[in-house]
């Protein structure tokens, strides 16, 4: 007589997937309490939803002739984003190396560098833009400096987190034969993180293209000045053209980023 194997019954949690349900309930509770604490009027959102759709309808007929007007400020916006991202990245590389715990074992230096990076990331880009507009005046200079500081804080954080995940074997091998610190970084660190560096640089550039559009609202140059003007004049066709042009630029940058990653990986 064959011994019949008894199939173990699944637990209550396995049958009803209690963990996803519990997580959903907790998320809903947090959303409700957060909306009440922040005094968010959800009913007002749905009540004014018709105005949002009305705005979309007005923007559904772009004024394509406006392209001839925005080419120059759009080009200026791209230049601002590239300059700001590049300058911020140049300063971010040494700071990220000093903030990495697997490269710098002096806790005081590392913590001081990280506090500086935290302070830089704490400052909103609009606040920085307002300060530099007051210092440098209205124009792209204030926008470039603002984007450089923003990129510095963001890229430094991303870079040193990547550095802390690298394989320490090549570093230990070079240090065992007496290689200098710069030699170790050049031959053992950079080759492991170069792909991520390029990816993060392009990602920050994409963010800065959008950010530079907003910075124009407070006089930091670029296409944002024309975006503000079109909205103030209720010229929604021109607004649609500006948004679509910015979207195309972001898509191009994203495509270049994906292409470079495929080549380098």
PDB file of C-alpha atoms in Angstrom:
ATOM      1  CA  UNK A   1       0.000   0.000   0.000  1.00  0.00           C
ATOM      2  CA  UNK A   2       1.505   3.272  -1.097  1.00  0.00           C
ATOM      3  CA  UNK A   3       1.860   5.986   1.430  1.00  0.00           C
ATOM      4  CA  UNK A   4      -0.091   8.959   0.223  1.00  0.00           C
ATOM      5  CA  UNK A   5       1.804  12.222   0.620  1.00  0.00           C
ATOM      6  CA  UNK A   6      -0.182  14.880   2.332  1.00  0.00           C
ATOM      7  CA  UNK A   7       0.004  18.234   0.584  1.00  0.00           C
ATOM      8  CA  UNK A   8       0.635  20.916   3.175  1.00  0.00           C
ATOM      9  CA  UNK A   9      -2.100  23.476   3.319  1.00  0.00           C
ATOM     10  CA  UNK A  10      -1.165  27.028   2.640  1.00  0.00           C
ATOM     11  CA  UNK A  11      -1.274  29.493   5.469  1.00  0.00           C
ATOM     12  CA  UNK A  12      -3.769  32.322   5.676  1.00  0.00           C
ATOM     13  CA  UNK A  13      -1.097  34.837   4.651  1.00  0.00           C
ATOM     14  CA  UNK A  14      -0.172  32.759   1.587  1.00  0.00           C
ATOM     15  CA  UNK A  15      -3.812  32.287   0.488  1.00  0.00           C
ATOM     16  CA  UNK A  16      -4.818  35.920   0.803  1.00  0.00           C
ATOM     17  CA  UNK A  17      -1.481  37.637   0.159  1.00  0.00           C
ATOM     18  CA  UNK A  18      -1.754  39.468   3.446  1.00  0.00           C
ATOM     19  CA  UNK A  19       1.494  41.414   3.048  1.00  0.00           C
ATOM     20  CA  UNK A  20       0.482  43.319  -0.107  1.00  0.00           C
ATOM     21  CA  UNK A  21      -2.948  44.000   1.390  1.00  0.00           C
ATOM     22  CA  UNK A  22      -1.424  45.221   4.645  1.00  0.00           C
ATOM     23  CA  UNK A  23       1.007  47.431   2.758  1.00  0.00           C
ATOM     24  CA  UNK A  24      -1.830  48.949   0.726  1.00  0.00           C
ATOM     25  CA  UNK A  25      -3.871  49.652   3.872  1.00  0.00           C
ATOM     26  CA  UNK A  26      -0.899  51.332   5.550  1.00  0.00           C
ATOM     27  CA  UNK A  27      -0.287  53.444   2.440  1.00  0.00           C
ATOM     28  CA  UNK A  28      -3.918  54.572   2.322  1.00  0.00           C
ATOM     29  CA  UNK A  29      -3.846  55.474   6.027  1.00  0.00           C
ATOM     30  CA  UNK A  30      -0.649  57.487   5.558  1.00  0.00           C
ATOM     31  CA  UNK A  31      -2.152  59.318   2.575  1.00  0.00           C
ATOM     32  CA  UNK A  32      -5.299  60.201   4.523  1.00  0.00           C
ATOM     33  CA  UNK A  33      -3.393  61.470   7.568  1.00  0.00           C
ATOM     34  CA  UNK A  34      -0.902  63.361   5.385  1.00  0.00           C
ATOM     35  CA  UNK A  35      -3.663  65.097   3.441  1.00  0.00           C
ATOM     36  CA  UNK A  36      -5.398  66.090   6.678  1.00  0.00           C
ATOM     37  CA  UNK A  37      -2.181  67.415   8.253  1.00  0.00           C
ATOM     38  CA  UNK A  38      -1.301  69.362   5.092  1.00  0.00           C
ATOM     39  CA  UNK A  39      -4.888  70.621   4.765  1.00  0.00           C
ATOM     40  CA  UNK A  40      -5.214  69.230   1.236  1.00  0.00           C
ATOM     41  CA  UNK A  41      -8.699  69.700  -0.189  1.00  0.00           C
ATOM     42  CA  UNK A  42      -9.229  66.668  -2.417  1.00  0.00           C
ATOM     43  CA  UNK A  43     -12.763  67.771  -3.229  1.00  0.00           C
ATOM     44  CA  UNK A  44     -11.481  71.064  -4.622  1.00  0.00           C
ATOM     45  CA  UNK A  45      -9.175  69.129  -6.927  1.00  0.00           C
ATOM     46  CA  UNK A  46     -12.042  67.221  -8.504  1.00  0.00           C
ATOM     47  CA  UNK A  47     -14.296  70.295  -8.503  1.00  0.00           C
ATOM     48  CA  UNK A  48     -11.718  72.284 -10.532  1.00  0.00           C
ATOM     49  CA  UNK A  49     -10.783  69.424 -12.808  1.00  0.00           C
ATOM     50  CA  UNK A  50     -12.869  70.971 -15.588  1.00  0.00           C
ATOM     51  CA  UNK A  51     -10.563  74.005 -15.593  1.00  0.00           C
ATOM     52  CA  UNK A  52      -7.590  71.739 -16.132  1.00  0.00           C
ATOM     53  CA  UNK A  53      -9.233  70.050 -19.100  1.00  0.00           C
ATOM     54  CA  UNK A  54     -10.232  73.464 -20.466  1.00  0.00           C
ATOM     55  CA  UNK A  55      -6.589  74.549 -20.306  1.00  0.00           C
ATOM     56  CA  UNK A  56      -5.524  71.402 -22.168  1.00  0.00           C
ATOM     57  CA  UNK A  57      -8.097  72.102 -24.853  1.00  0.00           C
ATOM     58  CA  UNK A  58      -6.733  75.629 -25.318  1.00  0.00           C
ATOM     59  CA  UNK A  59      -3.212  74.228 -25.614  1.00  0.00           C
ATOM     60  CA  UNK A  60      -4.260  71.555 -28.111  1.00  0.00           C
ATOM     61  CA  UNK A  61      -3.735  73.984 -31.003  1.00  0.00           C
ATOM     62  CA  UNK A  62      -0.044  74.985 -30.821  1.00  0.00           C
ATOM     63  CA  UNK A  63       1.076  78.196 -32.528  1.00  0.00           C
ATOM     64  CA  UNK A  64       3.875  76.676 -34.611  1.00  0.00           C
ATOM     65  CA  UNK A  65       4.952  80.061 -35.948  1.00  0.00           C
ATOM     66  CA  UNK A  66       6.168  80.820 -32.418  1.00  0.00           C
ATOM     67  CA  UNK A  67       9.071  78.412 -33.032  1.00  0.00           C
ATOM     68  CA  UNK A  68      10.948  81.111 -34.952  1.00  0.00           C
ATOM     69  CA  UNK A  69      10.816  83.292 -31.831  1.00  0.00           C
ATOM     70  CA  UNK A  70      11.939  80.738 -29.250  1.00  0.00           C
ATOM     71  CA  UNK A  71      14.858  79.144 -31.124  1.00  0.00           C
ATOM     72  CA  UNK A  72      17.429  81.495 -29.626  1.00  0.00           C
ATOM     73  CA  UNK A  73      16.195  81.330 -25.991  1.00  0.00           C
ATOM     74  CA  UNK A  74      15.797  77.557 -26.367  1.00  0.00           C
ATOM     75  CA  UNK A  75      19.399  77.321 -27.530  1.00  0.00           C
ATOM     76  CA  UNK A  76      20.381  79.484 -24.551  1.00  0.00           C
ATOM     77  CA  UNK A  77      18.526  77.101 -22.234  1.00  0.00           C
ATOM     78  CA  UNK A  78      20.465  74.119 -23.598  1.00  0.00           C
ATOM     79  CA  UNK A  79      23.737  76.026 -23.189  1.00  0.00           C
ATOM     80  CA  UNK A  80      22.841  76.904 -19.602  1.00  0.00           C
ATOM     81  CA  UNK A  81      22.054  73.266 -18.801  1.00  0.00           C
ATOM     82  CA  UNK A  82      25.260  71.954 -20.401  1.00  0.00           C
ATOM     83  CA  UNK A  83      27.496  74.567 -18.768  1.00  0.00           C
ATOM     84  CA  UNK A  84      25.873  74.237 -15.357  1.00  0.00           C
ATOM     85  CA  UNK A  85      25.982  70.442 -15.405  1.00  0.00           C
ATOM     86  CA  UNK A  86      29.588  70.316 -16.625  1.00  0.00           C
ATOM     87  CA  UNK A  87      30.886  72.833 -14.080  1.00  0.00           C
ATOM     88  CA  UNK A  88      28.996  71.123 -11.271  1.00  0.00           C
ATOM     89  CA  UNK A  89      30.346  67.725 -12.310  1.00  0.00           C
ATOM     90  CA  UNK A  90      33.952  68.949 -12.405  1.00  0.00           C
ATOM     91  CA  UNK A  91      33.694  70.095  -8.792  1.00  0.00           C
ATOM     92  CA  UNK A  92      31.626  67.062  -7.768  1.00  0.00           C
ATOM     93  CA  UNK A  93      34.241  64.447  -8.740  1.00  0.00           C
ATOM     94  CA  UNK A  94      36.900  65.315  -6.098  1.00  0.00           C
ATOM     95  CA  UNK A  95      34.257  65.891  -3.421  1.00  0.00           C
ATOM     96  CA  UNK A  96      32.643  62.523  -4.139  1.00  0.00           C
ATOM     97  CA  UNK A  97      36.024  60.804  -3.847  1.00  0.00           C
ATOM     98  CA  UNK A  98      36.620  62.481  -0.494  1.00  0.00           C
ATOM     99  CA  UNK A  99      33.135  61.510   0.736  1.00  0.00           C
ATOM    100  CA  UNK A 100      33.476  57.801  -0.095  1.00  0.00           C
ATOM    101  CA  UNK A 101      34.065  55.729   3.028  1.00  0.00           C
ATOM    102  CA  UNK A 102      36.049  53.022   1.206  1.00  0.00           C
ATOM    103  CA  UNK A 103      38.580  55.558  -0.140  1.00  0.00           C
ATOM    104  CA  UNK A 104      38.872  58.056   2.729  1.00  0.00           C
ATOM    105  CA  UNK A 105      39.226  56.405   6.124  1.00  0.00           C
ATOM    106  CA  UNK A 106      39.531  59.676   8.050  1.00  0.00           C
ATOM    107  CA  UNK A 107      36.058  60.058   9.504  1.00  0.00           C
ATOM    108  CA  UNK A 108      36.434  63.771  10.255  1.00  0.00           C
ATOM    109  CA  UNK A 109      37.289  64.741   6.673  1.00  0.00           C
ATOM    110  CA  UNK A 110      34.611  62.458   5.252  1.00  0.00           C
ATOM    111  CA  UNK A 111      31.881  63.752   7.562  1.00  0.00           C
ATOM    112  CA  UNK A 112      32.786  67.408   6.951  1.00  0.00           C
ATOM    113  CA  UNK A 113      32.573  66.842   3.185  1.00  0.00           C
ATOM    114  CA  UNK A 114      29.218  65.100   3.542  1.00  0.00           C
ATOM    115  CA  UNK A 115      27.837  67.927   5.699  1.00  0.00           C
ATOM    116  CA  UNK A 116      28.855  70.408   2.995  1.00  0.00           C
ATOM    117  CA  UNK A 117      27.120  68.293   0.343  1.00  0.00           C
ATOM    118  CA  UNK A 118      23.996  67.995   2.497  1.00  0.00           C
ATOM    119  CA  UNK A 119      23.949  71.772   2.941  1.00  0.00           C
ATOM    120  CA  UNK A 120      24.228  72.337  -0.810  1.00  0.00           C
ATOM    121  CA  UNK A 121      21.373  69.914  -1.524  1.00  0.00           C
ATOM    122  CA  UNK A 122      19.229  71.590   1.116  1.00  0.00           C
ATOM    123  CA  UNK A 123      19.126  74.902  -0.785  1.00  0.00           C
ATOM    124  CA  UNK A 124      16.285  74.956  -3.362  1.00  0.00           C
ATOM    125  CA  UNK A 125      17.326  75.888  -6.888  1.00  0.00           C
ATOM    126  CA  UNK A 126      14.740  78.686  -7.051  1.00  0.00           C
ATOM    127  CA  UNK A 127      16.202  80.246  -3.903  1.00  0.00           C
ATOM    128  CA  UNK A 128      19.692  80.017  -5.380  1.00  0.00           C
ATOM    129  CA  UNK A 129      18.476  81.568  -8.619  1.00  0.00           C
ATOM    130  CA  UNK A 130      16.865  84.464  -6.775  1.00  0.00           C
ATOM    131  CA  UNK A 131      20.111  85.098  -4.869  1.00  0.00           C
ATOM    132  CA  UNK A 132      22.296  84.992  -7.968  1.00  0.00           C
ATOM    133  CA  UNK A 133      19.910  87.155  -9.980  1.00  0.00           C
ATOM    134  CA  UNK A 134      20.343  89.770  -7.253  1.00  0.00           C
ATOM    135  CA  UNK A 135      24.141  89.340  -7.465  1.00  0.00           C
ATOM    136  CA  UNK A 136      24.730  88.986 -11.221  1.00  0.00           C
ATOM    137  CA  UNK A 137      21.585  90.619 -12.538  1.00  0.00           C
ATOM    138  CA  UNK A 138      18.990  89.234 -14.936  1.00  0.00           C
ATOM    139  CA  UNK A 139      20.488  86.872 -17.494  1.00  0.00           C
ATOM    140  CA  UNK A 140      21.940  83.439 -18.118  1.00  0.00           C
ATOM    141  CA  UNK A 141      24.928  83.895 -15.767  1.00  0.00           C
ATOM    142  CA  UNK A 142      22.697  83.541 -12.716  1.00  0.00           C
ATOM    143  CA  UNK A 143      21.092  80.465 -14.269  1.00  0.00           C
ATOM    144  CA  UNK A 144      24.419  78.781 -15.030  1.00  0.00           C
ATOM    145  CA  UNK A 145      25.746  79.331 -11.488  1.00  0.00           C
ATOM    146  CA  UNK A 146      22.480  78.066 -10.008  1.00  0.00           C
ATOM    147  CA  UNK A 147      22.502  74.911 -12.141  1.00  0.00           C
ATOM    148  CA  UNK A 148      26.190  74.334 -11.378  1.00  0.00           C
ATOM    149  CA  UNK A 149      25.577  74.378  -7.622  1.00  0.00           C
ATOM    150  CA  UNK A 150      22.477  72.206  -7.968  1.00  0.00           C
ATOM    151  CA  UNK A 151      24.390  69.707 -10.151  1.00  0.00           C
ATOM    152  CA  UNK A 152      27.323  69.713  -7.743  1.00  0.00           C
ATOM    153  CA  UNK A 153      25.153  68.694  -4.805  1.00  0.00           C
ATOM    154  CA  UNK A 154      23.180  66.078  -6.692  1.00  0.00           C
ATOM    155  CA  UNK A 155      26.031  64.458  -8.626  1.00  0.00           C
ATOM    156  CA  UNK A 156      28.340  64.350  -5.603  1.00  0.00           C
ATOM    157  CA  UNK A 157      25.749  62.326  -3.693  1.00  0.00           C
ATOM    158  CA  UNK A 158      25.183  59.908  -6.567  1.00  0.00           C
ATOM    159  CA  UNK A 159      28.892  59.556  -7.304  1.00  0.00           C
ATOM    160  CA  UNK A 160      30.120  58.715  -3.817  1.00  0.00           C
ATOM    161  CA  UNK A 161      27.328  56.184  -3.350  1.00  0.00           C
ATOM    162  CA  UNK A 162      28.480  54.442  -6.541  1.00  0.00           C
ATOM    163  CA  UNK A 163      32.111  54.571  -5.427  1.00  0.00           C
ATOM    164  CA  UNK A 164      31.222  52.843  -2.159  1.00  0.00           C
ATOM    165  CA  UNK A 165      29.846  49.831  -4.092  1.00  0.00           C
ATOM    166  CA  UNK A 166      32.934  49.101  -6.229  1.00  0.00           C
ATOM    167  CA  UNK A 167      35.101  46.004  -5.990  1.00  0.00           C
ATOM    168  CA  UNK A 168      37.957  46.679  -3.580  1.00  0.00           C
ATOM    169  CA  UNK A 169      40.181  43.948  -5.053  1.00  0.00           C
ATOM    170  CA  UNK A 170      41.927  46.108  -7.696  1.00  0.00           C
ATOM    171  CA  UNK A 171      42.427  48.898  -5.155  1.00  0.00           C
ATOM    172  CA  UNK A 172      44.037  46.565  -2.629  1.00  0.00           C
ATOM    173  CA  UNK A 173      46.249  45.066  -5.335  1.00  0.00           C
ATOM    174  CA  UNK A 174      47.605  48.459  -6.384  1.00  0.00           C
ATOM    175  CA  UNK A 175      48.051  49.621  -2.798  1.00  0.00           C
ATOM    176  CA  UNK A 176      50.007  46.438  -1.987  1.00  0.00           C
ATOM    177  CA  UNK A 177      52.660  47.365  -4.574  1.00  0.00           C
ATOM    178  CA  UNK A 178      52.939  50.932  -3.280  1.00  0.00           C
ATOM    179  CA  UNK A 179      50.881  52.779  -5.877  1.00  0.00           C
ATOM    180  CA  UNK A 180      50.035  56.394  -5.138  1.00  0.00           C
ATOM    181  CA  UNK A 181      46.476  57.457  -4.341  1.00  0.00           C
ATOM    182  CA  UNK A 182      45.935  59.174  -7.680  1.00  0.00           C
ATOM    183  CA  UNK A 183      47.206  56.094  -9.510  1.00  0.00           C
ATOM    184  CA  UNK A 184      44.828  53.880  -7.552  1.00  0.00           C
ATOM    185  CA  UNK A 185      41.889  56.164  -8.380  1.00  0.00           C
ATOM    186  CA  UNK A 186      42.800  56.369 -12.075  1.00  0.00           C
ATOM    187  CA  UNK A 187      43.364  52.648 -12.682  1.00  0.00           C
ATOM    188  CA  UNK A 188      41.170  50.946 -10.054  1.00  0.00           C
ATOM    189  CA  UNK A 189      38.285  53.292  -9.296  1.00  0.00           C
ATOM    190  CA  UNK A 190      37.434  55.217 -12.469  1.00  0.00           C
ATOM    191  CA  UNK A 191      37.200  52.165 -14.784  1.00  0.00           C
ATOM    192  CA  UNK A 192      34.600  50.621 -12.451  1.00  0.00           C
ATOM    193  CA  UNK A 193      32.383  53.695 -12.210  1.00  0.00           C
ATOM    194  CA  UNK A 194      32.807  55.404 -15.585  1.00  0.00           C
ATOM    195  CA  UNK A 195      29.557  54.043 -17.021  1.00  0.00           C
ATOM    196  CA  UNK A 196      27.531  55.164 -14.004  1.00  0.00           C
ATOM    197  CA  UNK A 197      29.240  58.564 -14.074  1.00  0.00           C
ATOM    198  CA  UNK A 198      28.197  59.178 -17.669  1.00  0.00           C
ATOM    199  CA  UNK A 199      24.676  57.962 -16.969  1.00  0.00           C
ATOM    200  CA  UNK A 200      24.289  60.250 -13.936  1.00  0.00           C
ATOM    201  CA  UNK A 201      25.779  63.189 -15.827  1.00  0.00           C
ATOM    202  CA  UNK A 202      23.232  62.828 -18.626  1.00  0.00           C
ATOM    203  CA  UNK A 203      20.422  62.299 -16.131  1.00  0.00           C
ATOM    204  CA  UNK A 204      21.373  65.519 -14.333  1.00  0.00           C
ATOM    205  CA  UNK A 205      21.607  67.317 -17.670  1.00  0.00           C
ATOM    206  CA  UNK A 206      18.059  66.206 -18.465  1.00  0.00           C
ATOM    207  CA  UNK A 207      16.852  67.550 -15.109  1.00  0.00           C
ATOM    208  CA  UNK A 208      18.689  70.829 -15.654  1.00  0.00           C
ATOM    209  CA  UNK A 209      17.032  71.393 -19.023  1.00  0.00           C
ATOM    210  CA  UNK A 210      13.664  71.304 -17.281  1.00  0.00           C
ATOM    211  CA  UNK A 211      14.949  73.283 -14.292  1.00  0.00           C
ATOM    212  CA  UNK A 212      16.384  76.046 -16.477  1.00  0.00           C
ATOM    213  CA  UNK A 213      12.938  76.489 -17.986  1.00  0.00           C
ATOM    214  CA  UNK A 214      11.538  77.274 -14.544  1.00  0.00           C
ATOM    215  CA  UNK A 215      14.492  79.472 -13.554  1.00  0.00           C
ATOM    216  CA  UNK A 216      13.589  81.890 -16.324  1.00  0.00           C
ATOM    217  CA  UNK A 217      10.532  82.872 -14.312  1.00  0.00           C
ATOM    218  CA  UNK A 218      12.729  84.813 -11.887  1.00  0.00           C
ATOM    219  CA  UNK A 219      15.063  86.282 -14.478  1.00  0.00           C
ATOM    220  CA  UNK A 220      17.740  83.576 -14.729  1.00  0.00           C
ATOM    221  CA  UNK A 221      17.589  83.523 -18.538  1.00  0.00           C
ATOM    222  CA  UNK A 222      16.571  80.888 -21.036  1.00  0.00           C
ATOM    223  CA  UNK A 223      13.208  79.852 -22.411  1.00  0.00           C
ATOM    224  CA  UNK A 224      11.481  80.375 -19.074  1.00  0.00           C
ATOM    225  CA  UNK A 225      11.145  84.104 -19.758  1.00  0.00           C
ATOM    226  CA  UNK A 226       9.073  83.361 -22.850  1.00  0.00           C
ATOM    227  CA  UNK A 227       7.080  80.698 -21.026  1.00  0.00           C
ATOM    228  CA  UNK A 228       6.148  83.226 -18.361  1.00  0.00           C
ATOM    229  CA  UNK A 229       5.270  85.800 -21.017  1.00  0.00           C
ATOM    230  CA  UNK A 230       3.018  83.416 -22.937  1.00  0.00           C
ATOM    231  CA  UNK A 231       1.152  82.429 -19.770  1.00  0.00           C
ATOM    232  CA  UNK A 232       0.712  86.025 -18.659  1.00  0.00           C
ATOM    233  CA  UNK A 233      -0.697  86.895 -22.078  1.00  0.00           C
ATOM    234  CA  UNK A 234      -2.950  83.792 -22.065  1.00  0.00           C
ATOM    235  CA  UNK A 235      -1.238  82.724 -25.285  1.00  0.00           C
ATOM    236  CA  UNK A 236      -1.686  79.001 -24.656  1.00  0.00           C
ATOM    237  CA  UNK A 237      -0.780  78.054 -28.218  1.00  0.00           C
ATOM    238  CA  UNK A 238       2.691  79.513 -27.673  1.00  0.00           C
ATOM    239  CA  UNK A 239       2.878  77.803 -24.271  1.00  0.00           C
ATOM    240  CA  UNK A 240       2.178  74.461 -25.937  1.00  0.00           C
ATOM    241  CA  UNK A 241       4.996  75.048 -28.432  1.00  0.00           C
ATOM    242  CA  UNK A 242       7.456  75.824 -25.626  1.00  0.00           C
ATOM    243  CA  UNK A 243       6.442  72.706 -23.683  1.00  0.00           C
ATOM    244  CA  UNK A 244       6.685  70.484 -26.767  1.00  0.00           C
ATOM    245  CA  UNK A 245      10.097  71.890 -27.693  1.00  0.00           C
ATOM    246  CA  UNK A 246      11.379  71.246 -24.170  1.00  0.00           C
ATOM    247  CA  UNK A 247       9.943  67.724 -24.291  1.00  0.00           C
ATOM    248  CA  UNK A 248      11.763  66.997 -27.553  1.00  0.00           C
ATOM    249  CA  UNK A 249      15.062  68.139 -26.057  1.00  0.00           C
ATOM    250  CA  UNK A 250      14.566  65.922 -22.998  1.00  0.00           C
ATOM    251  CA  UNK A 251      13.728  62.945 -25.227  1.00  0.00           C
ATOM    252  CA  UNK A 252      16.861  63.539 -27.312  1.00  0.00           C
ATOM    253  CA  UNK A 253      19.038  63.655 -24.195  1.00  0.00           C
ATOM    254  CA  UNK A 254      17.394  60.480 -22.911  1.00  0.00           C
ATOM    255  CA  UNK A 255      18.023  58.768 -26.260  1.00  0.00           C
ATOM    256  CA  UNK A 256      21.682  59.805 -26.223  1.00  0.00           C
ATOM    257  CA  UNK A 257      22.000  58.511 -22.662  1.00  0.00           C
ATOM    258  CA  UNK A 258      20.529  55.121 -23.580  1.00  0.00           C
ATOM    259  CA  UNK A 259      22.758  54.887 -26.665  1.00  0.00           C
ATOM    260  CA  UNK A 260      25.907  55.653 -24.693  1.00  0.00           C
ATOM    261  CA  UNK A 261      24.996  53.097 -22.046  1.00  0.00           C
ATOM    262  CA  UNK A 262      24.575  50.400 -24.730  1.00  0.00           C
ATOM    263  CA  UNK A 263      27.963  51.284 -26.194  1.00  0.00           C
ATOM    264  CA  UNK A 264      29.833  51.377 -22.886  1.00  0.00           C
ATOM    265  CA  UNK A 265      28.267  48.353 -21.181  1.00  0.00           C
TER     266      UNK A 265
END
